[in-house]
Amino acid sequence: MTSLFASYRRGSLRLPNRVVMAPMSRVRATVDGLPTASMATYYAQRATAGLIVSEGVYPSLQGKSNPGGPGLHTDAQVVAWRPVTDAVHANGGRIFAQLMHAGRVGHPDVAGYQPVGPSAVAMRAEVFTGAEGLQPAPVPRALELAEIPGEAKVYADAARRAIDAGFDGVELHGANGYLISQFLSTGANQRTDAYGGSITGRIRFAVEAAAATADAIGADRVGIRLSPGGTVWDTVEEEVPELYGALFTELARLDLAYVHVLAGAAEDLLVALRKTWPNTFILNPGGQIAPTPTDRADGEHWLAQGADLIGYGRAYLANPDLVERLRTGLPLRESDKDTWYQGGDTGYLDYPSHQY
């Protein structure tokens, strides 16, 4: 059986092991979306991962979700990301930037803009706005038909900046109720034009965003994260096998580097999707929000089901040396949930590696 610790090579992906650090919001950037020296240390500490996928990075101010989130839409942000990518590379790692357009998962108090979405349908949820705390999600402004290609191009523009900032590639966040996911959702997407209604219409935005990004930086440096059947941020999806079967078929034509799938759907559907995908398949066993961190057994199970790489999220928070802990059977530390989003270095940089 394939080992988590075996090297992996396909196209431009040349990884020393099959452990992927999944994207996780940590909201440690400046108010202007600039990465900090602490962020460089945080990612460098975890550079033994086969691949790091960064926290969600907003590709435009319109697409910003979290206070304290980093961006990739200004020259200053590009410059500020370079010490982060340099630090990861200096420690022997590889890092992709996750491009996360929030769509309706936002608030004017955070971005200064009314959130946009495929339709004017508000989430049944509260969003964090910083000093004002949690507030009900506002009704987004429905994108005009003529605007939608421009929102797809936003990912491509940010991807060019990511490469300039030293990232090895980008991952489009098409999961967990953010903009791409909203177009897939029958709850958030009530359009009757070419971007809604039928399965063909609902997958169109995802395919156009991926195609534009692949054209911008090369398909072998572009991945996409998806959550078949997911429910995060009030996501409602129908005809899930047919929807994702059609989406995988169209994305496969683009020859992307990988798909990164969250295990929220039935295992047989995920295995079937794996069989239709010709390139690298990353499986995150934690699904939407796992009650406990994914362990070695979870990873080995999904490798046996055909996954190429395994995404670990929460386990990486308190275990910067996760690969070695999994390899040697060392216990995994639990992170302090109260520090996940509080800012500062406590609960961020102060989890040491195991000392022999």
mmCIF file of C-alpha atoms in Angstrom:
data_model
loop_
_atom_site.group_PDB
_atom_site.id
_atom_site.type_symbol
_atom_site.label_atom_id
_atom_site.label_comp_id
_atom_site.label_asym_id
_atom_site.label_seq_id
_atom_site.Cartn_x
_atom_site.Cartn_y
_atom_site.Cartn_z
ATOM 1 C CA MET A 1 0.000 0.000 0.000
ATOM 2 C CA THR A 2 1.140 3.541 -0.715
ATOM 3 C CA SER A 3 2.666 5.227 2.329
ATOM 4 C CA LEU A 4 1.947 8.735 3.607
ATOM 5 C CA PHE A 5 5.708 9.173 3.675
ATOM 6 C CA ALA A 6 6.450 8.132 0.098
ATOM 7 C CA SER A 7 7.499 10.855 -2.295
ATOM 8 C CA TYR A 8 5.076 12.017 -4.976
ATOM 9 C CA ARG A 9 5.730 13.411 -8.437
ATOM 10 C CA ARG A 10 3.349 14.523 -11.140
ATOM 11 C CA GLY A 11 3.998 17.445 -13.440
ATOM 12 C CA SER A 12 5.432 20.345 -11.490
ATOM 13 C CA LEU A 13 4.405 18.768 -8.157
ATOM 14 C CA ARG A 14 7.469 17.101 -6.661
ATOM 15 C CA LEU A 15 6.783 16.359 -3.020
ATOM 16 C CA PRO A 16 8.865 14.498 -0.407
ATOM 17 C CA ASN A 17 5.757 13.030 1.233
ATOM 18 C CA ARG A 18 1.999 12.870 0.736
ATOM 19 C CA VAL A 19 0.962 15.042 3.669
ATOM 20 C CA VAL A 20 -0.678 18.334 2.694
ATOM 21 C CA MET A 21 -1.179 21.157 5.163
ATOM 22 C CA ALA A 22 -4.734 22.268 4.414
ATOM 23 C CA PRO A 23 -5.778 25.931 4.375
ATOM 24 C CA MET A 24 -6.936 27.338 7.718
ATOM 25 C CA SER A 25 -7.892 30.920 8.546
ATOM 26 C CA ARG A 26 -5.641 32.380 11.264
ATOM 27 C CA VAL A 27 -6.408 36.143 10.772
ATOM 28 C CA ARG A 28 -2.927 37.403 11.680
ATOM 29 C CA ALA A 29 -2.465 39.853 8.775
ATOM 30 C CA THR A 30 -2.520 43.652 9.095
ATOM 31 C CA VAL A 31 -5.630 45.746 8.503
ATOM 32 C CA ASP A 32 -4.373 46.287 4.956
ATOM 33 C CA GLY A 33 -4.122 42.574 4.314
ATOM 34 C CA LEU A 34 -0.338 42.447 4.570
ATOM 35 C CA PRO A 35 1.307 39.232 5.782
ATOM 36 C CA THR A 36 3.572 39.647 8.805
ATOM 37 C CA ALA A 37 6.896 38.295 10.055
ATOM 38 C CA SER A 38 4.972 36.010 12.409
ATOM 39 C CA MET A 39 3.152 34.504 9.428
ATOM 40 C CA ALA A 40 6.496 33.770 7.775
ATOM 41 C CA THR A 41 7.613 31.929 10.918
ATOM 42 C CA TYR A 42 4.320 30.043 11.204
ATOM 43 C CA TYR A 43 4.479 28.629 7.685
ATOM 44 C CA ALA A 44 8.227 27.969 7.825
ATOM 45 C CA GLN A 45 7.708 25.896 10.998
ATOM 46 C CA ARG A 46 5.441 23.598 8.958
ATOM 47 C CA ALA A 47 7.588 23.337 5.833
ATOM 48 C CA THR A 48 8.163 19.582 6.212
ATOM 49 C CA ALA A 49 4.663 19.072 4.793
ATOM 50 C CA GLY A 50 4.728 17.698 1.288
ATOM 51 C CA LEU A 51 2.720 20.764 0.294
ATOM 52 C CA ILE A 52 1.396 23.747 2.247
ATOM 53 C CA VAL A 53 -1.810 25.425 1.086
ATOM 54 C CA SER A 54 -2.055 28.855 2.668
ATOM 55 C CA GLU A 55 -4.982 30.252 4.567
ATOM 56 C CA GLY A 56 -7.651 31.831 2.368
ATOM 57 C CA VAL A 57 -6.269 34.912 0.611
ATOM 58 C CA TYR A 58 -8.761 37.435 -0.714
ATOM 59 C CA PRO A 59 -8.148 38.127 -4.427
ATOM 60 C CA SER A 60 -9.943 41.497 -4.408
ATOM 61 C CA LEU A 61 -11.242 43.871 -1.781
ATOM 62 C CA GLN A 62 -14.761 42.975 -2.919
ATOM 63 C CA GLY A 63 -13.942 39.358 -2.102
ATOM 64 C CA LYS A 64 -12.712 39.948 1.456
ATOM 65 C CA SER A 65 -14.385 37.974 4.227
ATOM 66 C CA ASN A 66 -12.405 38.022 7.477
ATOM 67 C CA PRO A 67 -10.924 40.938 9.394
ATOM 68 C CA GLY A 68 -7.241 40.114 9.665
ATOM 69 C CA GLY A 69 -7.242 38.049 6.494
ATOM 70 C CA PRO A 70 -4.376 38.505 4.004
ATOM 71 C CA GLY A 71 -4.852 39.719 0.439
ATOM 72 C CA LEU A 72 -3.232 39.416 -2.967
ATOM 73 C CA HIS A 73 -4.599 42.321 -4.956
ATOM 74 C CA THR A 74 -2.046 45.096 -4.325
ATOM 75 C CA ASP A 75 1.657 45.500 -4.998
ATOM 76 C CA ALA A 76 2.283 46.000 -1.278
ATOM 77 C CA GLN A 77 0.677 42.649 -0.506
ATOM 78 C CA VAL A 78 2.874 40.931 -3.094
ATOM 79 C CA VAL A 79 5.983 42.402 -1.477
ATOM 80 C CA ALA A 80 4.790 41.399 2.008
ATOM 81 C CA TRP A 81 4.173 37.799 0.940
ATOM 82 C CA ARG A 82 7.725 37.314 -0.355
ATOM 83 C CA PRO A 83 9.331 36.831 3.102
ATOM 84 C CA VAL A 84 6.685 34.164 3.786
ATOM 85 C CA THR A 85 7.338 32.174 0.632
ATOM 86 C CA ASP A 86 11.093 32.695 0.985
ATOM 87 C CA ALA A 87 10.980 31.314 4.539
ATOM 88 C CA VAL A 88 9.057 28.219 3.435
ATOM 89 C CA HIS A 89 11.462 27.596 0.554
ATOM 90 C CA ALA A 90 14.493 28.159 2.773
ATOM 91 C CA ASN A 91 13.186 25.371 5.010
ATOM 92 C CA GLY A 92 12.754 23.066 2.017
ATOM 93 C CA GLY A 93 9.000 23.473 1.605
ATOM 94 C CA ARG A 94 6.491 24.187 -1.135
ATOM 95 C CA ILE A 95 3.484 26.511 -0.783
ATOM 96 C CA PHE A 96 0.358 27.282 -2.831
ATOM 97 C CA ALA A 97 -1.810 30.329 -2.131
ATOM 98 C CA GLN A 98 -5.483 29.593 -1.616
ATOM 99 C CA LEU A 99 -7.514 32.249 -3.428
ATOM 100 C CA MET A 100 -10.756 32.745 -1.507
ATOM 101 C CA HIS A 101 -13.399 35.108 -2.877
ATOM 102 C CA ALA A 102 -15.973 35.362 -0.110
ATOM 103 C CA GLY A 103 -18.989 36.266 -2.221
ATOM 104 C CA ARG A 104 -21.901 36.603 0.193
ATOM 105 C CA VAL A 105 -19.802 35.472 3.198
ATOM 106 C CA GLY A 106 -18.814 39.020 4.007
ATOM 107 C CA HIS A 107 -19.979 42.315 5.459
ATOM 108 C CA PRO A 108 -19.622 46.005 4.513
ATOM 109 C CA ASP A 109 -17.956 46.669 7.881
ATOM 110 C CA VAL A 110 -15.078 44.407 6.822
ATOM 111 C CA ALA A 111 -14.537 45.131 3.131
ATOM 112 C CA GLY A 112 -16.272 48.462 2.690
ATOM 113 C CA TYR A 113 -18.403 46.902 -0.032
ATOM 114 C CA GLN A 114 -21.781 45.226 -0.106
ATOM 115 C CA PRO A 115 -21.068 41.512 -0.595
ATOM 116 C CA VAL A 116 -21.926 40.067 -3.982
ATOM 117 C CA GLY A 117 -23.274 36.680 -4.937
ATOM 118 C CA PRO A 118 -25.025 34.833 -7.709
ATOM 119 C CA SER A 119 -28.408 35.902 -6.271
ATOM 120 C CA ALA A 120 -29.709 38.303 -3.638
ATOM 121 C CA VAL A 121 -30.081 35.559 -1.019
ATOM 122 C CA ALA A 122 -28.588 36.129 2.427
ATOM 123 C CA MET A 123 -26.993 33.338 4.432
ATOM 124 C CA ARG A 124 -28.844 32.191 7.500
ATOM 125 C CA ALA A 125 -25.761 32.835 9.601
ATOM 126 C CA GLU A 126 -23.766 35.500 11.387
ATOM 127 C CA VAL A 127 -20.422 36.800 10.182
ATOM 128 C CA PHE A 128 -17.579 38.187 12.281
ATOM 129 C CA THR A 129 -16.920 41.866 11.578
ATOM 130 C CA GLY A 130 -14.099 42.673 13.992
ATOM 131 C CA ALA A 131 -14.817 45.390 16.513
ATOM 132 C CA GLU A 132 -18.560 45.053 16.015
ATOM 133 C CA GLY A 133 -18.439 41.305 16.657
ATOM 134 C CA LEU A 134 -20.911 38.919 15.072
ATOM 135 C CA GLN A 135 -23.604 40.414 12.864
ATOM 136 C CA PRO A 136 -26.299 38.837 10.682
ATOM 137 C CA ALA A 137 -25.096 38.194 7.153
ATOM 138 C CA PRO A 138 -26.396 40.933 4.859
ATOM 139 C CA VAL A 139 -28.315 40.362 1.655
ATOM 140 C CA PRO A 140 -25.689 40.258 -1.114
ATOM 141 C CA ARG A 141 -26.001 42.211 -4.317
ATOM 142 C CA ALA A 142 -26.741 39.832 -7.182
ATOM 143 C CA LEU A 143 -24.024 40.052 -9.808
ATOM 144 C CA GLU A 144 -25.171 41.388 -13.155
ATOM 145 C CA LEU A 145 -24.681 38.977 -16.035
ATOM 146 C CA ALA A 146 -22.042 41.246 -17.601
ATOM 147 C CA GLU A 147 -20.083 41.379 -14.314
ATOM 148 C CA ILE A 148 -19.603 37.658 -13.845
ATOM 149 C CA PRO A 149 -16.691 37.115 -16.281
ATOM 150 C CA GLY A 150 -14.861 39.907 -14.455
ATOM 151 C CA GLU A 151 -15.294 38.138 -11.105
ATOM 152 C CA ALA A 152 -13.859 34.976 -12.671
ATOM 153 C CA LYS A 153 -10.886 37.010 -13.913
ATOM 154 C CA VAL A 154 -10.229 38.218 -10.344
ATOM 155 C CA TYR A 155 -8.812 34.776 -9.536
ATOM 156 C CA ALA A 156 -6.476 34.936 -12.526
ATOM 157 C CA ASP A 157 -5.201 38.400 -11.597
ATOM 158 C CA ALA A 158 -4.509 37.289 -8.019
ATOM 159 C CA ALA A 159 -2.792 34.147 -9.304
ATOM 160 C CA ARG A 160 -0.326 36.237 -11.303
ATOM 161 C CA ARG A 161 0.417 38.202 -8.151
ATOM 162 C CA ALA A 162 0.849 34.959 -6.202
ATOM 163 C CA ILE A 163 3.547 33.791 -8.606
ATOM 164 C CA ASP A 164 5.218 37.208 -8.361
ATOM 165 C CA ALA A 165 5.115 36.790 -4.568
ATOM 166 C CA GLY A 166 6.993 33.487 -4.796
ATOM 167 C CA PHE A 167 4.176 30.983 -4.388
ATOM 168 C CA ASP A 168 4.599 27.681 -6.221
ATOM 169 C CA GLY A 169 0.989 27.752 -7.388
ATOM 170 C CA VAL A 170 -2.557 28.581 -6.322
ATOM 171 C CA GLU A 171 -5.649 26.764 -5.121
ATOM 172 C CA LEU A 172 -9.079 28.182 -5.955
ATOM 173 C CA HIS A 173 -11.414 27.934 -2.969
ATOM 174 C CA GLY A 174 -14.477 26.345 -4.521
ATOM 175 C CA ALA A 175 -15.698 24.776 -1.274
ATOM 176 C CA ASN A 176 -17.503 25.615 1.969
ATOM 177 C CA GLY A 177 -19.963 28.216 0.743
ATOM 178 C CA TYR A 178 -17.626 30.827 -0.749
ATOM 179 C CA LEU A 179 -18.266 32.406 -4.164
ATOM 180 C CA ILE A 180 -17.514 29.448 -6.441
ATOM 181 C CA SER A 181 -19.462 27.180 -4.106
ATOM 182 C CA GLN A 182 -22.348 29.673 -4.092
ATOM 183 C CA PHE A 183 -22.722 29.331 -7.852
ATOM 184 C CA LEU A 184 -22.887 25.535 -7.425
ATOM 185 C CA SER A 185 -25.543 25.829 -4.733
ATOM 186 C CA THR A 186 -29.249 25.761 -5.513
ATOM 187 C CA GLY A 187 -29.813 27.710 -2.308
ATOM 188 C CA ALA A 188 -27.505 30.638 -3.045
ATOM 189 C CA ASN A 189 -27.864 30.514 -6.849
ATOM 190 C CA GLN A 190 -31.392 31.181 -8.033
ATOM 191 C CA ARG A 191 -30.405 32.592 -11.411
ATOM 192 C CA THR A 192 -32.304 31.661 -14.558
ATOM 193 C CA ASP A 193 -29.638 32.778 -17.031
ATOM 194 C CA ALA A 194 -26.505 30.978 -18.291
ATOM 195 C CA TYR A 195 -24.984 30.855 -14.779
ATOM 196 C CA GLY A 196 -27.890 29.192 -12.995
ATOM 197 C CA GLY A 197 -30.739 26.743 -13.212
ATOM 198 C CA SER A 198 -29.323 23.649 -14.867
ATOM 199 C CA ILE A 199 -26.214 21.779 -13.747
ATOM 200 C CA THR A 200 -24.449 23.159 -16.808
ATOM 201 C CA GLY A 201 -25.301 26.670 -15.692
ATOM 202 C CA ARG A 202 -24.354 26.167 -12.064
ATOM 203 C CA ILE A 203 -20.876 24.797 -12.848
ATOM 204 C CA ARG A 204 -20.093 27.459 -15.437
ATOM 205 C CA PHE A 205 -18.546 30.014 -13.062
ATOM 206 C CA ALA A 206 -16.252 27.444 -11.447
ATOM 207 C CA VAL A 207 -15.009 26.288 -14.844
ATOM 208 C CA GLU A 208 -14.490 29.830 -16.130
ATOM 209 C CA ALA A 209 -12.578 30.869 -12.989
ATOM 210 C CA ALA A 210 -10.336 27.804 -13.246
ATOM 211 C CA ALA A 211 -9.793 28.282 -16.984
ATOM 212 C CA ALA A 212 -8.855 31.946 -16.573
ATOM 213 C CA THR A 213 -6.402 31.092 -13.801
ATOM 214 C CA ALA A 214 -4.849 28.238 -15.781
ATOM 215 C CA ASP A 215 -4.399 30.570 -18.761
ATOM 216 C CA ALA A 216 -2.744 33.135 -16.486
ATOM 217 C CA ILE A 217 -0.097 30.980 -14.766
ATOM 218 C CA GLY A 218 -0.255 27.519 -16.335
ATOM 219 C CA ALA A 219 -2.643 24.702 -15.483
ATOM 220 C CA ASP A 220 0.076 22.701 -13.724
ATOM 221 C CA ARG A 221 0.218 25.395 -11.025
ATOM 222 C CA VAL A 222 -3.541 25.539 -10.383
ATOM 223 C CA GLY A 223 -5.631 23.399 -8.036
ATOM 224 C CA ILE A 224 -9.195 23.744 -6.825
ATOM 225 C CA ARG A 225 -10.816 22.815 -3.520
ATOM 226 C CA LEU A 226 -14.349 21.386 -3.563
ATOM 227 C CA SER A 227 -16.818 20.132 -0.941
ATOM 228 C CA PRO A 228 -19.390 17.829 -2.560
ATOM 229 C CA GLY A 229 -22.575 17.825 -0.505
ATOM 230 C CA GLY A 230 -21.162 20.351 1.961
ATOM 231 C CA THR A 231 -23.367 22.521 4.168
ATOM 232 C CA VAL A 232 -20.922 25.117 5.581
ATOM 233 C CA TRP A 233 -22.165 28.739 5.415
ATOM 234 C CA ASP A 234 -25.726 27.694 4.643
ATOM 235 C CA THR A 235 -24.774 25.799 1.506
ATOM 236 C CA VAL A 236 -27.547 23.801 -0.140
ATOM 237 C CA GLU A 237 -26.673 21.519 -3.053
ATOM 238 C CA GLU A 238 -28.971 19.268 -5.046
ATOM 239 C CA GLU A 239 -28.206 16.445 -7.487
ATOM 240 C CA VAL A 240 -24.777 16.182 -5.890
ATOM 241 C CA PRO A 241 -23.460 13.149 -7.833
ATOM 242 C CA GLU A 242 -24.592 14.612 -11.147
ATOM 243 C CA LEU A 243 -23.402 18.123 -10.262
ATOM 244 C CA TYR A 244 -19.894 17.088 -9.289
ATOM 245 C CA GLY A 245 -19.646 14.462 -12.011
ATOM 246 C CA ALA A 246 -20.277 17.193 -14.579
ATOM 247 C CA LEU A 247 -17.938 19.623 -12.833
ATOM 248 C CA PHE A 248 -15.086 17.099 -12.640
ATOM 249 C CA THR A 249 -15.540 16.290 -16.329
ATOM 250 C CA GLU A 250 -15.224 19.932 -17.343
ATOM 251 C CA LEU A 251 -12.330 20.675 -14.976
ATOM 252 C CA ALA A 252 -10.467 17.605 -16.261
ATOM 253 C CA ARG A 253 -10.398 19.190 -19.716
ATOM 254 C CA LEU A 254 -8.287 22.006 -18.234
ATOM 255 C CA ASP A 255 -5.574 19.594 -17.018
ATOM 256 C CA LEU A 256 -5.348 21.269 -13.601
ATOM 257 C CA ALA A 257 -2.679 20.205 -11.123
ATOM 258 C CA TYR A 258 -5.153 18.798 -8.611
ATOM 259 C CA VAL A 259 -8.542 18.751 -6.983
ATOM 260 C CA HIS A 260 -8.643 18.995 -3.183
ATOM 261 C CA VAL A 261 -11.832 17.362 -1.950
ATOM 262 C CA LEU A 262 -13.373 17.586 1.508
ATOM 263 C CA ALA A 263 -14.846 14.291 2.697
ATOM 264 C CA GLY A 264 -18.360 15.493 3.422
ATOM 265 C CA ALA A 265 -20.204 13.240 0.976
ATOM 266 C CA ALA A 266 -20.665 9.472 1.051
ATOM 267 C CA GLU A 267 -17.461 7.526 0.567
ATOM 268 C CA ASP A 268 -18.699 5.748 -2.561
ATOM 269 C CA LEU A 269 -19.334 9.084 -4.279
ATOM 270 C CA LEU A 270 -15.862 10.336 -3.386
ATOM 271 C CA VAL A 271 -14.277 7.136 -4.680
ATOM 272 C CA ALA A 272 -16.278 7.443 -7.901
ATOM 273 C CA LEU A 273 -15.142 11.052 -8.356
ATOM 274 C CA ARG A 274 -11.537 9.986 -7.744
ATOM 275 C CA LYS A 275 -11.855 7.470 -10.571
ATOM 276 C CA THR A 276 -13.013 10.168 -12.993
ATOM 277 C CA TRP A 277 -10.175 12.556 -12.162
ATOM 278 C CA PRO A 278 -7.026 12.107 -14.285
ATOM 279 C CA ASN A 279 -4.593 14.156 -12.201
ATOM 280 C CA THR A 280 -3.600 14.547 -8.564
ATOM 281 C CA PHE A 281 -6.402 13.928 -6.070
ATOM 282 C CA ILE A 282 -6.077 15.381 -2.564
ATOM 283 C CA LEU A 283 -8.572 14.100 -0.004
ATOM 284 C CA ASN A 284 -9.173 15.898 3.294
ATOM 285 C CA PRO A 285 -10.690 13.292 5.655
ATOM 286 C CA GLY A 286 -11.753 15.983 8.126
ATOM 287 C CA GLY A 287 -14.651 16.922 5.878
ATOM 288 C CA GLN A 288 -16.345 20.173 6.774
ATOM 289 C CA ILE A 289 -15.301 20.740 10.396
ATOM 290 C CA ALA A 290 -14.050 17.566 12.060
ATOM 291 C CA PRO A 291 -14.636 17.158 15.815
ATOM 292 C CA THR A 292 -11.150 15.698 16.162
ATOM 293 C CA PRO A 293 -7.972 16.111 14.086
ATOM 294 C CA THR A 294 -7.348 13.692 11.246
ATOM 295 C CA ASP A 295 -4.792 11.023 12.188
ATOM 296 C CA ARG A 296 -2.493 8.613 10.370
ATOM 297 C CA ALA A 297 -5.143 5.897 10.089
ATOM 298 C CA ASP A 298 -7.530 8.298 8.351
ATOM 299 C CA GLY A 299 -4.856 9.222 5.845
ATOM 300 C CA GLU A 300 -3.882 5.627 5.152
ATOM 301 C CA HIS A 301 -7.523 4.676 4.639
ATOM 302 C CA TRP A 302 -7.995 7.266 1.916
ATOM 303 C CA LEU A 303 -4.698 6.456 0.236
ATOM 304 C CA ALA A 304 -6.020 2.902 -0.022
ATOM 305 C CA GLN A 305 -9.175 4.273 -1.647
ATOM 306 C CA GLY A 306 -7.137 5.935 -4.376
ATOM 307 C CA ALA A 307 -6.245 9.389 -3.062
ATOM 308 C CA ASP A 308 -2.747 10.599 -3.988
ATOM 309 C CA LEU A 309 -2.279 13.086 -1.149
ATOM 310 C CA ILE A 310 -3.978 13.640 2.199
ATOM 311 C CA GLY A 311 -4.969 17.041 3.574
ATOM 312 C CA TYR A 312 -4.459 17.692 7.291
ATOM 313 C CA GLY A 313 -5.906 20.866 8.765
ATOM 314 C CA ARG A 314 -6.597 21.087 12.475
ATOM 315 C CA ALA A 315 -3.794 18.641 13.345
ATOM 316 C CA TYR A 316 -1.291 21.170 11.991
ATOM 317 C CA LEU A 317 -2.314 23.929 14.395
ATOM 318 C CA ALA A 318 -0.489 22.516 17.414
ATOM 319 C CA ASN A 319 1.888 20.136 15.607
ATOM 320 C CA PRO A 320 4.259 21.988 13.287
ATOM 321 C CA ASP A 321 6.255 18.738 12.998
ATOM 322 C CA LEU A 322 3.161 16.749 12.051
ATOM 323 C CA VAL A 323 4.890 14.633 9.398
ATOM 324 C CA GLU A 324 7.440 13.347 11.900
ATOM 325 C CA ARG A 325 4.796 12.771 14.570
ATOM 326 C CA LEU A 326 2.724 10.713 12.152
ATOM 327 C CA ARG A 327 5.807 8.822 10.980
ATOM 328 C CA THR A 328 6.994 7.876 14.461
ATOM 329 C CA GLY A 329 3.628 7.462 16.185
ATOM 330 C CA LEU A 330 4.162 10.365 18.579
ATOM 331 C CA PRO A 331 0.975 11.712 20.175
ATOM 332 C CA LEU A 332 -0.636 14.743 18.576
ATOM 333 C CA ARG A 333 -1.107 17.848 20.675
ATOM 334 C CA GLU A 334 -4.537 19.483 20.868
ATOM 335 C CA SER A 335 -4.628 23.170 19.970
ATOM 336 C CA ASP A 336 -6.246 25.822 22.148
ATOM 337 C CA LYS A 337 -9.387 26.781 20.228
ATOM 338 C CA ASP A 338 -9.580 30.140 21.998
ATOM 339 C CA THR A 339 -6.366 31.180 20.225
ATOM 340 C CA TRP A 340 -7.341 30.187 16.687
ATOM 341 C CA TYR A 341 -8.490 33.657 15.658
ATOM 342 C CA GLN A 342 -7.442 35.914 18.515
ATOM 343 C CA GLY A 343 -4.348 37.369 16.824
ATOM 344 C CA GLY A 344 -0.857 37.538 18.282
ATOM 345 C CA ASP A 345 1.721 34.783 18.584
ATOM 346 C CA THR A 346 0.169 32.846 21.471
ATOM 347 C CA GLY A 347 -1.346 29.657 20.119
ATOM 348 C CA TYR A 348 0.303 30.440 16.793
ATOM 349 C CA LEU A 349 4.079 30.219 17.057
ATOM 350 C CA ASP A 350 4.541 28.658 20.496
ATOM 351 C CA TYR A 351 3.858 24.991 19.723
ATOM 352 C CA PRO A 352 7.346 23.433 19.678
ATOM 353 C CA SER A 353 8.484 20.464 17.665
ATOM 354 C CA HIS A 354 9.168 17.243 19.533
ATOM 355 C CA GLN A 355 12.629 17.097 21.057
ATOM 356 C CA TYR A 356 14.402 13.762 20.958
#
